[in-house]
PDB file of C-alpha atoms in Angstrom:
ATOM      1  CA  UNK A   1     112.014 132.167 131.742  1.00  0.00           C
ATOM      2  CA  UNK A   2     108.913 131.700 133.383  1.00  0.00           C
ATOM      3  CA  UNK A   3     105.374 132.835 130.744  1.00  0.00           C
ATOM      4  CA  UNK A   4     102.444 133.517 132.047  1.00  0.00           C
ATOM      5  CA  UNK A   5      99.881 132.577 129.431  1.00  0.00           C
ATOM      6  CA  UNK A   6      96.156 133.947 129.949  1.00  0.00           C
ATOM      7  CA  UNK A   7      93.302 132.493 127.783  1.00  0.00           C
ATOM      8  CA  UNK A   8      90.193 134.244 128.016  1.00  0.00           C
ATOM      9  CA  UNK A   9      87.341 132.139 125.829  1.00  0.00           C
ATOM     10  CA  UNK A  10      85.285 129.461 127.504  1.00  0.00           C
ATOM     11  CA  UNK A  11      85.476 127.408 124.360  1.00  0.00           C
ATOM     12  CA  UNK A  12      87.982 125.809 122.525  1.00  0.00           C
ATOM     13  CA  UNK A  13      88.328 127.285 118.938  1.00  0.00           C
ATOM     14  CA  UNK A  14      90.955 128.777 116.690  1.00  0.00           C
ATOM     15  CA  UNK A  15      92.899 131.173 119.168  1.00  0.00           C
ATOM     16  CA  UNK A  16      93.185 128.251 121.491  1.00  0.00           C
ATOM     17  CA  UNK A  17      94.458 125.922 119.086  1.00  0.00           C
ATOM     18  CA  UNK A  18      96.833 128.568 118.474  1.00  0.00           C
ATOM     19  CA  UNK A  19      98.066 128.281 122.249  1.00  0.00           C
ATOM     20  CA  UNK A  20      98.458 124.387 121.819  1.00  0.00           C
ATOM     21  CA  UNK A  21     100.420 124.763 119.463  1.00  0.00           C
ATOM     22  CA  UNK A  22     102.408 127.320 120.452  1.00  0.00           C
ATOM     23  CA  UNK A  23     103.288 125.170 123.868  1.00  0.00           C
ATOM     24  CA  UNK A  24     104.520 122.283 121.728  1.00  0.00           C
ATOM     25  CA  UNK A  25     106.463 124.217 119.428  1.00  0.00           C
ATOM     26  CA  UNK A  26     108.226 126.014 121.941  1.00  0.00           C
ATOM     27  CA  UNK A  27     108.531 123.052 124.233  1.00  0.00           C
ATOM     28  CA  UNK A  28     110.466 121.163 121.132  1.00  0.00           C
ATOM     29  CA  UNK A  29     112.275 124.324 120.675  1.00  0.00           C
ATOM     30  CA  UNK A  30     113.273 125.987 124.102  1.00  0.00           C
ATOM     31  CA  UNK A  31     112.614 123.651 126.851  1.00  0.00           C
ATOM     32  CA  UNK A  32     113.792 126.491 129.272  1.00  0.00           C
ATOM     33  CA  UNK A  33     110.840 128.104 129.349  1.00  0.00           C
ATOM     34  CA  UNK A  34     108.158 127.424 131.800  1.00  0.00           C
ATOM     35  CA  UNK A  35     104.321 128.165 131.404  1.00  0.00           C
ATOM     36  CA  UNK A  36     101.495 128.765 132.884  1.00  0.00           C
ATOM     37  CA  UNK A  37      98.577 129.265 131.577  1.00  0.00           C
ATOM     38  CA  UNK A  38      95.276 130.623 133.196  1.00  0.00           C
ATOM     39  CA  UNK A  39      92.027 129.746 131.761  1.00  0.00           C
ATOM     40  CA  UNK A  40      88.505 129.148 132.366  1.00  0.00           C
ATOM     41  CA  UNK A  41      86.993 126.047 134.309  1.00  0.00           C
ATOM     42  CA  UNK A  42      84.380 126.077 131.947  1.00  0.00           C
ATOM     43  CA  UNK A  43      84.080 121.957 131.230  1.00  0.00           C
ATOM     44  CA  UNK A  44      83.669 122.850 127.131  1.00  0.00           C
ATOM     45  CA  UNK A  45      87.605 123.380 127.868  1.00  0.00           C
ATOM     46  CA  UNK A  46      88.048 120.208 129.626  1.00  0.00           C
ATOM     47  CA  UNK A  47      89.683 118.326 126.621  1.00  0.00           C
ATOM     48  CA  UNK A  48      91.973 121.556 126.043  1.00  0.00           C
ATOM     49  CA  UNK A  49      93.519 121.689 129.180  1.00  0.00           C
ATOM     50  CA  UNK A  50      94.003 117.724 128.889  1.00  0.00           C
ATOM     51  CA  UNK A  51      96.318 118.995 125.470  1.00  0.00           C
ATOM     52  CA  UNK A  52      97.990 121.954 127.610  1.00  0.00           C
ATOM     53  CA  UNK A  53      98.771 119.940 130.420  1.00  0.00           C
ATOM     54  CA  UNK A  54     102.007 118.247 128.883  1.00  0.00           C
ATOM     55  CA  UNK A  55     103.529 121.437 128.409  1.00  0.00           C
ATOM     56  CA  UNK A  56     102.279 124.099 130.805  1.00  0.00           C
ATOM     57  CA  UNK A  57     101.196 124.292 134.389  1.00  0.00           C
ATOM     58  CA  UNK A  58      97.268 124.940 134.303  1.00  0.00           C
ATOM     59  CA  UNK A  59      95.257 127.456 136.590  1.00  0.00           C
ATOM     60  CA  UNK A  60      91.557 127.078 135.843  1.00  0.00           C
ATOM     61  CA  UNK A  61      89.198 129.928 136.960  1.00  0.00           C
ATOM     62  CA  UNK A  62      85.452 130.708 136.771  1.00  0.00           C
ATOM     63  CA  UNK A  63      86.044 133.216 134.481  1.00  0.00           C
ATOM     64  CA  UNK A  64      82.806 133.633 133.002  1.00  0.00           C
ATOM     65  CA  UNK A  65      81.302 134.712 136.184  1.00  0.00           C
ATOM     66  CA  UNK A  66      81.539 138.841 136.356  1.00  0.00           C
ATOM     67  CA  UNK A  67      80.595 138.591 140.069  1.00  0.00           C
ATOM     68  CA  UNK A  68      84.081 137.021 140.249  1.00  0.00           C
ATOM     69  CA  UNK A  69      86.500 138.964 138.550  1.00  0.00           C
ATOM     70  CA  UNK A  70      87.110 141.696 141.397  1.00  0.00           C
ATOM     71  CA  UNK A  71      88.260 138.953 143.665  1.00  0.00           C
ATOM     72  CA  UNK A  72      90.439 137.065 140.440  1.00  0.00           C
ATOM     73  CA  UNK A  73      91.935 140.319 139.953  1.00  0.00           C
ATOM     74  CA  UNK A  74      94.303 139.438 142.554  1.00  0.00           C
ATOM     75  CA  UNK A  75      94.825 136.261 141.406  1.00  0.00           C
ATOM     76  CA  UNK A  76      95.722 137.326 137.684  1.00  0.00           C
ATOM     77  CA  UNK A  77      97.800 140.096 139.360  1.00  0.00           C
ATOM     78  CA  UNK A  78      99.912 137.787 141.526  1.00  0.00           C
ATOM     79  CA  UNK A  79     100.427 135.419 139.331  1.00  0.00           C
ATOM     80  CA  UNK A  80     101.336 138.182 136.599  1.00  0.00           C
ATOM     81  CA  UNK A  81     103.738 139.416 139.167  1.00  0.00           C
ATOM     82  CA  UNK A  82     104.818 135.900 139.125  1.00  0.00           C
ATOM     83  CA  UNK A  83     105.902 135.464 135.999  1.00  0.00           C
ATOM     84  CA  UNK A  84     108.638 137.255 133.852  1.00  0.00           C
ATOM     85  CA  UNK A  85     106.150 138.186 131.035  1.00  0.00           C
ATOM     86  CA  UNK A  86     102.592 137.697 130.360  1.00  0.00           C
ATOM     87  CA  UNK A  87     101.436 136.656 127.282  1.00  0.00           C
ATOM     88  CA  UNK A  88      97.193 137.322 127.448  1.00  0.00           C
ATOM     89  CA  UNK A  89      95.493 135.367 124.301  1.00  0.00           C
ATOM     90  CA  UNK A  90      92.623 137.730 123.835  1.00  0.00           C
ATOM     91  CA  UNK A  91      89.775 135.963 121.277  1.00  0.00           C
ATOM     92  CA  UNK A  92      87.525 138.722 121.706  1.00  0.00           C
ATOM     93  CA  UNK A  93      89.837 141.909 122.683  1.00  0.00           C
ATOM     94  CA  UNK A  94      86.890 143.741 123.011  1.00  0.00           C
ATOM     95  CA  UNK A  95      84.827 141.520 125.573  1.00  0.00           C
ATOM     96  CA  UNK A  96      84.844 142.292 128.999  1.00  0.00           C
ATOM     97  CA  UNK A  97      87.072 139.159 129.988  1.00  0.00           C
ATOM     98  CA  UNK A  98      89.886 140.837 127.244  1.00  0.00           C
ATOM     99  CA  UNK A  99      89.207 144.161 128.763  1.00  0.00           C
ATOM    100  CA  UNK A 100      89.646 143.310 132.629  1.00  0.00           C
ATOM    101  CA  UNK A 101      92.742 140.906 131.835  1.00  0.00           C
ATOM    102  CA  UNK A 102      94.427 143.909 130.424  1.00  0.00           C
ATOM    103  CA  UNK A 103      93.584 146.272 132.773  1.00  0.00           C
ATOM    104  CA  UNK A 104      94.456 143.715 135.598  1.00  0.00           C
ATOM    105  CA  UNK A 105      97.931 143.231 133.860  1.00  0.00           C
ATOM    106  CA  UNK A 106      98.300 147.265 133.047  1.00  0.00           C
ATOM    107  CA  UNK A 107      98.343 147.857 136.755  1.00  0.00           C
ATOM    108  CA  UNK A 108     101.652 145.045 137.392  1.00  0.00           C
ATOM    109  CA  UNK A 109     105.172 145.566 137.226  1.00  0.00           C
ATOM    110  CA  UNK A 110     105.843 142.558 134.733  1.00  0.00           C
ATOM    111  CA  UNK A 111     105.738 142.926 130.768  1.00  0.00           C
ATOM    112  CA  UNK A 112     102.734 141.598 129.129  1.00  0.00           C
ATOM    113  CA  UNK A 113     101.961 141.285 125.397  1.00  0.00           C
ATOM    114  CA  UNK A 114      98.861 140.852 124.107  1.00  0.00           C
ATOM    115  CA  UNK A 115      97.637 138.925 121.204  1.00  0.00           C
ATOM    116  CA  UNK A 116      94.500 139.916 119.592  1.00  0.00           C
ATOM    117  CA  UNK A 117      93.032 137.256 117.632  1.00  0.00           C
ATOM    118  CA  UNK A 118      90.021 138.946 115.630  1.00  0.00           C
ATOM    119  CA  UNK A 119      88.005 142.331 115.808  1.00  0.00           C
ATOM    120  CA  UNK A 120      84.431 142.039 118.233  1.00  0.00           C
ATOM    121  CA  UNK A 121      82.099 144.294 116.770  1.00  0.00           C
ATOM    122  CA  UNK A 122      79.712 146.112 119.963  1.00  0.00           C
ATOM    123  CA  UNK A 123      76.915 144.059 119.096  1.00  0.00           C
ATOM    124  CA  UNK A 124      78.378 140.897 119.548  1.00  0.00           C
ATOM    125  CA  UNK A 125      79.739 142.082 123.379  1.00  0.00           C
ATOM    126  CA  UNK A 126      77.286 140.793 126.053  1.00  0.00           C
ATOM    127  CA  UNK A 127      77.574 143.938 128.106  1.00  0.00           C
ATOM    128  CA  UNK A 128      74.352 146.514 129.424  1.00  0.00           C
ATOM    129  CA  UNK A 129      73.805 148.922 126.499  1.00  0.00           C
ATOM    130  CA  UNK A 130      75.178 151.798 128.520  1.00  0.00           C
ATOM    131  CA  UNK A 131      78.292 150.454 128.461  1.00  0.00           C
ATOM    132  CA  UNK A 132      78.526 149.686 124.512  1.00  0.00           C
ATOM    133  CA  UNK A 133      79.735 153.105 123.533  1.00  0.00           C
ATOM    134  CA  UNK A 134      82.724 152.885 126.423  1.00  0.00           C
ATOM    135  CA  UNK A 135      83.721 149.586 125.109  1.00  0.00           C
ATOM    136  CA  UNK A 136      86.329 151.106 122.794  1.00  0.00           C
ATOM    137  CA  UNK A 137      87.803 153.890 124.999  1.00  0.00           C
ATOM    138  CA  UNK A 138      87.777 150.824 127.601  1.00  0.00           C
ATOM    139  CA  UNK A 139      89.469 148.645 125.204  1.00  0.00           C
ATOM    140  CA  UNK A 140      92.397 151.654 124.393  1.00  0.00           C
ATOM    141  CA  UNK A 141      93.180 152.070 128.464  1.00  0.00           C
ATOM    142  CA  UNK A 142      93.176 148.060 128.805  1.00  0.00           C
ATOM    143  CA  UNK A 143      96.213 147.912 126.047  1.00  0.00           C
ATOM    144  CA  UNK A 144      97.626 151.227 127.136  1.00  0.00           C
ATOM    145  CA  UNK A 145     100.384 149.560 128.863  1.00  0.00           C
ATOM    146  CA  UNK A 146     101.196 146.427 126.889  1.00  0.00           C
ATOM    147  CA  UNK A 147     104.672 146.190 126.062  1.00  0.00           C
ATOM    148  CA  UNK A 148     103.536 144.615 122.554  1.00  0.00           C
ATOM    149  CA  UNK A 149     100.424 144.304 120.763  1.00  0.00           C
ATOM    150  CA  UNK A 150     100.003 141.696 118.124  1.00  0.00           C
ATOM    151  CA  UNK A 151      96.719 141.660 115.703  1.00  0.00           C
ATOM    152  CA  UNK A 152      96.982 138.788 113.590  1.00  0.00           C
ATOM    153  CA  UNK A 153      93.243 139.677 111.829  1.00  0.00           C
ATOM    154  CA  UNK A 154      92.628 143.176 110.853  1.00  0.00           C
TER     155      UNK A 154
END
């Protein structure tokens, strides 16, 4: 079985930890199944993807440029397609990286679960103001279509 993994933080803290360790264990486990995982080139993440590397085929992507997500929309969408499931490791579900990954992934044919690591509150989001109050109808349509949501915060 072939995973698509997709982080979206530019740093390296608990939730991508939690994808370290989640490669080893399943590589000890159930050596069948192949990764990949996507994730930013940002060099804070350089030592991270040193960790990943053992265990999962990395894609690195300037994620934290917004003039660059229309054009890595395609990217995220073929290698979605790609893949048999999608696994997208959302730190901030309700940043725009955690939006656009799910509403990249709701528009494939492939599963994709999403894993929501802790609640942003609308001040924290970088975004222009007007868009603060669609953040949360934007966040609903992005997870519309995942097969399974996970929340492992409140």
């Amino acid at each position: 079985m072939r995973i698509l993994l997709v982080m979206t933080a530019r740093e390296a803290g608990g939730a991508e930890r939690y994808v370290l360790h989640l490669l080893q264990a399943m590589h000890e486990i159930e050596p069948v199944f192949r990764f990949t995982v996507l994730m930013s080139d940002h060099s804070s993440l350089d030592h991270l993807a040193e960790e990943l590397r053992p265990f999962a085929e990395l894609q690195r992507a300037p994620l934290e440029h917004a003039h660059r997500l229309p054009r890595l929309s395609f990217t995220l969408r073929r290698l979605a397609q790609a893949h048999d499931v999608t696994h997208l490791n959302s730190n901030h579900p309700g940043s725009r990286l955690g939006i656009w990954a799910g509403c990249v992934l709701s528009g494939t044919t492939r599963p994709y679960v999403s894993v929501e690591h802790r609640v942003s509150d609308i001040e924290d989001i970088v975004v222009p103001l007007f868009w603060r109050p669609l953040l949360p109808k934007l966040f609903r349509i992005s997870r519309h279509r995942a097969h399974r949501l996970i929340a492992v915060s409140r």
